[in-house]
Tab-separated table of C-alpha atoms in Angstrom:
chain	number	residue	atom	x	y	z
A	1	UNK	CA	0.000	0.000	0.000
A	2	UNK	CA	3.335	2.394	-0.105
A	3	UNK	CA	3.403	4.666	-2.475
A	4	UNK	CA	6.746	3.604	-3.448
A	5	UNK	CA	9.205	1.030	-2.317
A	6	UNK	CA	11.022	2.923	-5.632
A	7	UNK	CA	12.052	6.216	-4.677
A	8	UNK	CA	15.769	5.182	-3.383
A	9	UNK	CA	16.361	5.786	-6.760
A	10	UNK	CA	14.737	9.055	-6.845
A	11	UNK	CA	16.741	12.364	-5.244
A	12	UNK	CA	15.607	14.288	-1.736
A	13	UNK	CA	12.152	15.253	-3.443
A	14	UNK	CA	9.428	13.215	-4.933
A	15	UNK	CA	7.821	14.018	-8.423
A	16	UNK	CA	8.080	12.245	-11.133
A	17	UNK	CA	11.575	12.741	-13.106
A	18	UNK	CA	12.251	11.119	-16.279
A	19	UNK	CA	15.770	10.021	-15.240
A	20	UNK	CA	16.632	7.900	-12.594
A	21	UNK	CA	20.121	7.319	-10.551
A	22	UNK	CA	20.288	4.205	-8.552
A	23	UNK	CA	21.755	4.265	-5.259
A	24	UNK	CA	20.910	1.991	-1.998
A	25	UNK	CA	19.703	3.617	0.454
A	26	UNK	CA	21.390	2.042	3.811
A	27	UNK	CA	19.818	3.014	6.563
A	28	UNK	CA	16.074	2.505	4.806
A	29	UNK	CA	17.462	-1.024	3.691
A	30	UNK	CA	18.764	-1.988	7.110
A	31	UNK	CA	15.503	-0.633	8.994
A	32	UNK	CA	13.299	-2.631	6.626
A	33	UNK	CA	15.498	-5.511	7.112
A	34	UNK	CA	15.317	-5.349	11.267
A	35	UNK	CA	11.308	-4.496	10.827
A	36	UNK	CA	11.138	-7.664	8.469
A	37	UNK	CA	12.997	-9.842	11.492
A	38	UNK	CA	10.741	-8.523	14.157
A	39	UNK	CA	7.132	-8.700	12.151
A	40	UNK	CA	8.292	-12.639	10.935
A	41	UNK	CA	9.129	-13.902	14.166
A	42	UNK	CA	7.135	-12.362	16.497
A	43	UNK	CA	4.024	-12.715	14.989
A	44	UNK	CA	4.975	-16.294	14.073
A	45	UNK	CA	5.494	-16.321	18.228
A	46	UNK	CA	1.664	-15.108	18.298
A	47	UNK	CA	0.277	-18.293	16.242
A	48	UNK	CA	2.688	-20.421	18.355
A	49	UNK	CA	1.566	-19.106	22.000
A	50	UNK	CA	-2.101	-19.796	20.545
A	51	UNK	CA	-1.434	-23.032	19.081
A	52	UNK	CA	0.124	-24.476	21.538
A	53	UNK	CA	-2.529	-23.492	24.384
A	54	UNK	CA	-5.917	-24.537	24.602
A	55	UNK	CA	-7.024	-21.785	26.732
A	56	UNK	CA	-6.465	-19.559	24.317
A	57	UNK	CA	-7.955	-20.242	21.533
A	58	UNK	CA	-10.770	-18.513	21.737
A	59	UNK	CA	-12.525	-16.608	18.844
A	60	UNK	CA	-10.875	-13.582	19.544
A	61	UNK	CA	-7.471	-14.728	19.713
A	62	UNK	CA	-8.526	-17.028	16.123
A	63	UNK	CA	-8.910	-13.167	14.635
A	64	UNK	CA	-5.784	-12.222	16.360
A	65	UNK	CA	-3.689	-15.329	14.824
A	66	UNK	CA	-5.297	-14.061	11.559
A	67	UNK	CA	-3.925	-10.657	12.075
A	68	UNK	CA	-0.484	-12.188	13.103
A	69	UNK	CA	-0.451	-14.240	9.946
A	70	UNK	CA	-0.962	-11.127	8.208
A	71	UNK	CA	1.757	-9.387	9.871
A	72	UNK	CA	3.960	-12.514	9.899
A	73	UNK	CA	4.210	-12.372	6.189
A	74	UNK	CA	4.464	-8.536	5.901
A	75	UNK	CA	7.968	-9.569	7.367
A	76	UNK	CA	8.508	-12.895	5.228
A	77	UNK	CA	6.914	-11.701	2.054
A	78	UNK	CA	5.947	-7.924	1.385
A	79	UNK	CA	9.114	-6.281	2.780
A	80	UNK	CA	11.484	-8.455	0.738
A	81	UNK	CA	8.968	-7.706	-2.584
A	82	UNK	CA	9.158	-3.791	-1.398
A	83	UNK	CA	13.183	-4.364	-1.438
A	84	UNK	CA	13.623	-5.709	-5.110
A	85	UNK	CA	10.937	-2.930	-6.460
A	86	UNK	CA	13.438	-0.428	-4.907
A	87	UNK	CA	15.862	-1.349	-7.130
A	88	UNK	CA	13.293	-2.020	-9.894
A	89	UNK	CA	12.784	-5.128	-10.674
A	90	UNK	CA	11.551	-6.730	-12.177
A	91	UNK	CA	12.147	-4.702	-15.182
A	92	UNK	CA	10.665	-5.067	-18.534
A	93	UNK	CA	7.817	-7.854	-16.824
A	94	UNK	CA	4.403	-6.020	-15.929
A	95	UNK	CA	2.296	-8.354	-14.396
A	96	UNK	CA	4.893	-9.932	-12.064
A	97	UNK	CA	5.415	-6.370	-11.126
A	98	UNK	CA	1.858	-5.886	-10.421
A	99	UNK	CA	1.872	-8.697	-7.958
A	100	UNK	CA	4.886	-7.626	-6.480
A	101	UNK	CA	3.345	-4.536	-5.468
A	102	UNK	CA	-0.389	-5.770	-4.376
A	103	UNK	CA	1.381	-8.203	-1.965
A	104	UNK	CA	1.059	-5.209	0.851
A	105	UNK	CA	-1.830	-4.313	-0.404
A	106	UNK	CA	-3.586	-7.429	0.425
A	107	UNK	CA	-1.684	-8.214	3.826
A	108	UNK	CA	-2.685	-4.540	4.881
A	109	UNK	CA	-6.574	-5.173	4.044
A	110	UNK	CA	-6.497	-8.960	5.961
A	111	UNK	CA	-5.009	-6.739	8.608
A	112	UNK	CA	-7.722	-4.203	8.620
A	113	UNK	CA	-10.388	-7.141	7.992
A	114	UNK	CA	-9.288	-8.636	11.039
A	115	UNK	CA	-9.458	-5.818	13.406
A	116	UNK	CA	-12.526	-5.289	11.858
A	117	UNK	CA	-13.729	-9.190	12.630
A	118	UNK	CA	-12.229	-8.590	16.341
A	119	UNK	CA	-14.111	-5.056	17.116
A	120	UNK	CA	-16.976	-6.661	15.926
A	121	UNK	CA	-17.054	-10.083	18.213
A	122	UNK	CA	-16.122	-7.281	21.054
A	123	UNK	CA	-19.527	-5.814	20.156
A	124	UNK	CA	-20.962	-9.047	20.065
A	125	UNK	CA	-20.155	-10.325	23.523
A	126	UNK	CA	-20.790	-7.487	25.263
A	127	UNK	CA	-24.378	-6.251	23.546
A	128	UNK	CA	-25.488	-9.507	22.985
A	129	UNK	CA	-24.163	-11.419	25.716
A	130	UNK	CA	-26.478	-14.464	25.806
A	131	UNK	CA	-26.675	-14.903	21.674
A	132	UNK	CA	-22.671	-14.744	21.639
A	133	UNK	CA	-22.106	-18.495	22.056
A	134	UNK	CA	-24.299	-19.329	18.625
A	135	UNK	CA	-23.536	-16.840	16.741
A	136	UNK	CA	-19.666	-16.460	17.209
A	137	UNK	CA	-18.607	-20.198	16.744
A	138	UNK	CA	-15.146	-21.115	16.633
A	139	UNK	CA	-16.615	-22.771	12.508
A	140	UNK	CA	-17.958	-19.268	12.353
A	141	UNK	CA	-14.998	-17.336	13.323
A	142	UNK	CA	-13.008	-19.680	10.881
A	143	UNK	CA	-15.655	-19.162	8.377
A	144	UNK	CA	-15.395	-14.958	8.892
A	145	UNK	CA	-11.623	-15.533	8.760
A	146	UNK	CA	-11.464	-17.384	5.002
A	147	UNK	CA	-13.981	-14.581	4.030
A	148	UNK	CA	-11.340	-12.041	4.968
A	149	UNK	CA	-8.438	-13.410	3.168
A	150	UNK	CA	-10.438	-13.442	-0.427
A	151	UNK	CA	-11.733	-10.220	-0.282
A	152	UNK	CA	-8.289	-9.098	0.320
A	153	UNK	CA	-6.821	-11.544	-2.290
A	154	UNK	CA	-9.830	-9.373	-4.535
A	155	UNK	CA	-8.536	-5.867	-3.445
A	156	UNK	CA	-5.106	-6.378	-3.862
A	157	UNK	CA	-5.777	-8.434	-7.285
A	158	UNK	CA	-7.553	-5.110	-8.347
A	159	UNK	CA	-4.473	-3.713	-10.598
A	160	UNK	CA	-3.761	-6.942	-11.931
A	161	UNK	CA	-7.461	-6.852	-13.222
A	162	UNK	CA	-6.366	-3.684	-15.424
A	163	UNK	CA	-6.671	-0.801	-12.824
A	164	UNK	CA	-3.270	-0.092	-13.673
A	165	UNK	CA	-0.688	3.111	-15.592
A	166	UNK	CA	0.957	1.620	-18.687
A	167	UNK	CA	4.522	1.036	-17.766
A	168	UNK	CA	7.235	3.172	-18.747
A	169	UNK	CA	9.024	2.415	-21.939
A	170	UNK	CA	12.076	2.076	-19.348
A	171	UNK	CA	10.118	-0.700	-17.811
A	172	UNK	CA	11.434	-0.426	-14.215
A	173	UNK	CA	9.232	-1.322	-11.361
A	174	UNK	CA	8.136	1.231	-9.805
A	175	UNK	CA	5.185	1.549	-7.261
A	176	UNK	CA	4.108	5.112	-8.638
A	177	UNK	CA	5.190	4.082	-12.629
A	178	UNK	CA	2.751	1.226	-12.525
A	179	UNK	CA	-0.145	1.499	-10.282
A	180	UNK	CA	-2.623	4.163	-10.715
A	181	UNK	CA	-2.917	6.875	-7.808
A	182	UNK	CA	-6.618	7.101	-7.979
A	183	UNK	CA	-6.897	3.275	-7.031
A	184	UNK	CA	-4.917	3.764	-4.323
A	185	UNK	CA	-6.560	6.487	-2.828
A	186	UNK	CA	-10.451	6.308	-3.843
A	187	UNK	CA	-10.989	2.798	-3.963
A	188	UNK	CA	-7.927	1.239	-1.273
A	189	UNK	CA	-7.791	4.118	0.962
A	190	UNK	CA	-11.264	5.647	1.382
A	191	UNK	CA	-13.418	2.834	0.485
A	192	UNK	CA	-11.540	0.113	2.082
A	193	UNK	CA	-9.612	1.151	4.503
A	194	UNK	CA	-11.240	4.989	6.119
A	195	UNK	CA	-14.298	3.109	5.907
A	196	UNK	CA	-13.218	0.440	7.972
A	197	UNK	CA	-11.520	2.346	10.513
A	198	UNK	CA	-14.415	4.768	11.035
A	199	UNK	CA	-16.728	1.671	11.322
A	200	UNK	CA	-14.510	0.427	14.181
A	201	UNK	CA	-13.920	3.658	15.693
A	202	UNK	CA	-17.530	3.667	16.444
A	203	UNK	CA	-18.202	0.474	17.711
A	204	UNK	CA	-15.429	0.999	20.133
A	205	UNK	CA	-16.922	4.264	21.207
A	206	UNK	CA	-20.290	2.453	21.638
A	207	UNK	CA	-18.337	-0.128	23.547
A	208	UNK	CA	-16.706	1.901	25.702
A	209	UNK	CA	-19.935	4.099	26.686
A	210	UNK	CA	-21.961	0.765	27.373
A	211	UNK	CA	-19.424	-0.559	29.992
A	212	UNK	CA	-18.927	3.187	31.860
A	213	UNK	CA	-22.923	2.949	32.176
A	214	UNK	CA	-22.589	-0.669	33.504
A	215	UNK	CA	-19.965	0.072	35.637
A	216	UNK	CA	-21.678	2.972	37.224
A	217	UNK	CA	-24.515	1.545	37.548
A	218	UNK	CA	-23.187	-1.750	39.439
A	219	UNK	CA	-21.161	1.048	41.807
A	220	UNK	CA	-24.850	2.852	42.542
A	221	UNK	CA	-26.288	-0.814	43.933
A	222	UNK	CA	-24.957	-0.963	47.160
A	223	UNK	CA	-26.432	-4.772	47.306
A	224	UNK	CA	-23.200	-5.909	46.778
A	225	UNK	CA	-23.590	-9.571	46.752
A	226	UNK	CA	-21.927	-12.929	45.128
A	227	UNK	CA	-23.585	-11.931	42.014
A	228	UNK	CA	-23.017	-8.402	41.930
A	229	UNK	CA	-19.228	-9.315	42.122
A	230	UNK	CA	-18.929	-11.581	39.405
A	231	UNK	CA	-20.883	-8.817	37.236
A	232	UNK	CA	-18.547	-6.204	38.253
A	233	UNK	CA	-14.917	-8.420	37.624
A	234	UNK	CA	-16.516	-9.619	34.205
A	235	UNK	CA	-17.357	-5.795	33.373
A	236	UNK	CA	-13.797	-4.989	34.181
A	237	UNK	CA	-12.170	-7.722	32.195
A	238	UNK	CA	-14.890	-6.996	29.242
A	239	UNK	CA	-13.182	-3.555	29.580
A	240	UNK	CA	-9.568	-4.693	29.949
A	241	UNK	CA	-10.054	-6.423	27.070
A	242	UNK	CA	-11.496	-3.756	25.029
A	243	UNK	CA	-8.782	-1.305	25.362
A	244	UNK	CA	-6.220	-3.466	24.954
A	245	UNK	CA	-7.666	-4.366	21.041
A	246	UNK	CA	-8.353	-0.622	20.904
A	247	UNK	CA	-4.818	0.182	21.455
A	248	UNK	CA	-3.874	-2.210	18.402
A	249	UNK	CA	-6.088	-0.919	16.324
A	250	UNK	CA	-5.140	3.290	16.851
A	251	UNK	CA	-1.298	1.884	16.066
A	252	UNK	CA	-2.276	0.571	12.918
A	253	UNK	CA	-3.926	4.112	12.031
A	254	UNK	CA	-0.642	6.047	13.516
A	255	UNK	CA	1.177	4.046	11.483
A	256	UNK	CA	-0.631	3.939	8.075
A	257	UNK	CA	-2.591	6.932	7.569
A	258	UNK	CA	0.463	9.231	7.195
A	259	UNK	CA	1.129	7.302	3.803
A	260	UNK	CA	-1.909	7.218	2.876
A	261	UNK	CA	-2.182	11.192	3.306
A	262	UNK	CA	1.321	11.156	0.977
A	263	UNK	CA	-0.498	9.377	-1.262
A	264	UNK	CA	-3.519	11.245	-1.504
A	265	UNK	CA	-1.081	14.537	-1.478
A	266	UNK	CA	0.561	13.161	-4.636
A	267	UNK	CA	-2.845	11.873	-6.434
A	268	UNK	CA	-4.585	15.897	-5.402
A	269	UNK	CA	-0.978	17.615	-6.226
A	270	UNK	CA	1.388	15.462	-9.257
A	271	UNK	CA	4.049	18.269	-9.640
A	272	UNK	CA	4.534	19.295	-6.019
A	273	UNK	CA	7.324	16.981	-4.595
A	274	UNK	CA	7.545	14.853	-1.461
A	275	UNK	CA	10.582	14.772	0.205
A	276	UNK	CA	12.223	11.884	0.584
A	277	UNK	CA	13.335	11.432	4.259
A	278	UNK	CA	9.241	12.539	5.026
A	279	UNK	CA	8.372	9.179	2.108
A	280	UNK	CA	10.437	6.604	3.218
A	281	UNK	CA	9.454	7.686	6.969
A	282	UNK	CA	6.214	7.113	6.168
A	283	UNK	CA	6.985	3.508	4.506
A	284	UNK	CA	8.776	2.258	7.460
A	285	UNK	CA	6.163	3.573	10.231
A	286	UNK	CA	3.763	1.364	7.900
A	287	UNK	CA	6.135	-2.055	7.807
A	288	UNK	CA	6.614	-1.373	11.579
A	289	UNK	CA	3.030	-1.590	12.210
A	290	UNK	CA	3.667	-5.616	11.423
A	291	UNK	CA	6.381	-5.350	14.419
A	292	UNK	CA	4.881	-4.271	17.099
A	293	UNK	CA	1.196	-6.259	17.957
A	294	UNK	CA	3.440	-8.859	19.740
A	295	UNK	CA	5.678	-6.537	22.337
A	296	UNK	CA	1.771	-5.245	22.778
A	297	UNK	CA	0.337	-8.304	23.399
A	298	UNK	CA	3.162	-9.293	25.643
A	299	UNK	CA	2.533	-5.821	27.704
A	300	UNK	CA	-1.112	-5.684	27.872
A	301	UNK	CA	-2.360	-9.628	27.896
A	302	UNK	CA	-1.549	-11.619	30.885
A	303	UNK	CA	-2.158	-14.680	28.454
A	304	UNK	CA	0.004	-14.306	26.166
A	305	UNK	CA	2.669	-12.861	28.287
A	306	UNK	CA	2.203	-16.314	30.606
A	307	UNK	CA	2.435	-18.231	27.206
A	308	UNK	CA	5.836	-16.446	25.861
A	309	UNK	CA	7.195	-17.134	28.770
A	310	UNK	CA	6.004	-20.717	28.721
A	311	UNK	CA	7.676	-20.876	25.322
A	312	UNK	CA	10.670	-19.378	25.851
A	313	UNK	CA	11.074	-21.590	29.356
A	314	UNK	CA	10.734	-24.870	27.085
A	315	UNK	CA	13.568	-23.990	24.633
A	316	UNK	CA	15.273	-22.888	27.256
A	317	UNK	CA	14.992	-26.088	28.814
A	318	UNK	CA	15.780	-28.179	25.866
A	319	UNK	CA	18.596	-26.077	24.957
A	320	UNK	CA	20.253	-26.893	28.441
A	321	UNK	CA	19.365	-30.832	27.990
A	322	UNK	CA	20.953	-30.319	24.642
A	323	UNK	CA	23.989	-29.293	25.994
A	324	UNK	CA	24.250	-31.388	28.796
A	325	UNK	CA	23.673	-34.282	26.440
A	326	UNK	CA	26.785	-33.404	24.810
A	327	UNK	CA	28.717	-32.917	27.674
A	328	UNK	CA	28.061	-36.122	28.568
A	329	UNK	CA	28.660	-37.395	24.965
A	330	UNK	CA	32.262	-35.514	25.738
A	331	UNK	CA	32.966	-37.176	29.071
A	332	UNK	CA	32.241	-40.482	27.924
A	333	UNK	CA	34.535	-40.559	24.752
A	334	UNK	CA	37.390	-39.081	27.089
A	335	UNK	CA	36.987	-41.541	29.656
């Protein structure tokens, strides 16, 4: 969804010149490299802590994994694709190009899709508490999950379906060279992705209002009894709960909506020029997005944190038997 993984190439402002000098641009390479390290394996940490736990996986942690899978191959997949079309390639071949460049695109809308899904089971559970169990099913959250993924496949397919510039005779890959500006910011960004967000803006609001009302109104009955109490620590988890999934969701719209307001700037203004430290910025606080659900997780969710540890305790554990092994493996063939 960058508007250009291409502009290394470019010099400190952002138009559209008809020559291009290459140079790498170290520090941008080496922070999407580090970004691409964090986003595979900690997310890849995420589906592992679930997987492995049967308390966990619950539907709202299945969205989550969905998310993480998301972000997971931001790190494995999109960020090395982003690297190559910096450098332009590949050159002179349009349609592997294309794909190239919709690989964030679609990763980016599974992510939004599944904050989406997550807001929405939030809702759910907390407005419909007694209809919750039928209608969010872990075959229905599995179900909402594969729905995701294809419309996202669709979205990102979009350019590849002809919604595209004609290449440059020079035929280098280039994000703004080859996909058209008015996809990426009527259709990607204010259809599917403002949309979105506002949607689940909203619903946390509404969220958020319901369970101050509930919990002031559970303070007011001075009854307090067995009852009362269970209401009031399930109000307070509902709550906990809540604001931790908010808090993922405003990072992802820190982090993306300032390229997404470059874009739109370069769509509403072609000859004014972007500078370059402001683009690539902008492209890295997007990758980073990827990097940072799990150190949230780990901070704000008692159950994951408890599983990490868990995790990192076993390999721990099997690294020392490991080594003690071949100690022993040493003593023996002394002796």
């Amino acid at each position: 969804m960058n508007s250009s993984h291409n502009f290394t190439a470019l010099p400190t402002t952002l138009s559209t010149p008809p020559d291009l000098v290459f140079s790498i641009n170290v520090p941008y390479m080496v922070a999407e490299l580090v970004i691409a390290a964090l986003s595979t394996v900690g997310n890849l940490l995420v589906c592992l802590a679930v997987g492995l736990n049967r308390k966990m996986q619950t539907v709202t942690n299945y969205f989550l994994v969905s998310l993480a899978v998301a972000d997971a191959c931001v790190g494995g997949v999109a960020i090395p694709c982003a690297i190559l079309t910096d450098m332009g390639v590949p050159r002179h071949n349009l349609y592997p190009c294309l794909l190239m460049l919709s690989v964030l695109i679609m990763l980016t809308e599974s992510s939004i899709f599944s904050l989406l899904a997550v807001a929405v089971e939030r809702y759910l559970a907390i407005f419909l508490p007694f209809r919750y169990p039928t209608l969010m099913t872990p075959r229905n959250a599995l179900l909402v999950i594969l729905v995701t993924w294809v419309l996202s496949f669709l979205i990102g397919l979009v350019p590849l379906m002809g919604w595209h510039k004609t290449p440059p005779e020079s035929g280098y890959c280039f994000f703004v060279f080859v996909v058209d500006m008015t996809y990426m910011v009527y259709f990607n960004f204010f259809v599917c992705v403002l949309t979105p967000l506002v949607i689940m803006f909203l619903i946390y609001a509404r969220i958020f209002a319901a369970v101050k009302r509930q919990a002031r109104r559970i303070a007011a009955d001075r009854a307090q009894g067995e009852a009362q109490d269970r209401r009031a620590a399930s109000m307070r988890s509902e709550a906990k709960t809540a604001a931790s999934l908010f808090l993922v969701l405003f990072l992802f719209t820190v982090c993306w909506i300032p390229l997404h307001i470059i874009n739109c700037f370069l769509l509403l203004c072609p000859g004014c020029a972007v500078p370059l430290p402001l683009l690539l910025t902008a492209i890295i606080l997007s990758h980073a997005n990827s990097a940072v659900n799990p150190f949230l997780y780990a901070y704000k969710m008692k159950a994951f944190r408890r599983s990490f540890k868990a995790i990192f305790l076993c390999c721990r554990v099997a690294v020392d038997q490991n080594d003690r092994m071949d100690d022993g493996g040493t003593t023996t063939q002394r002796s």
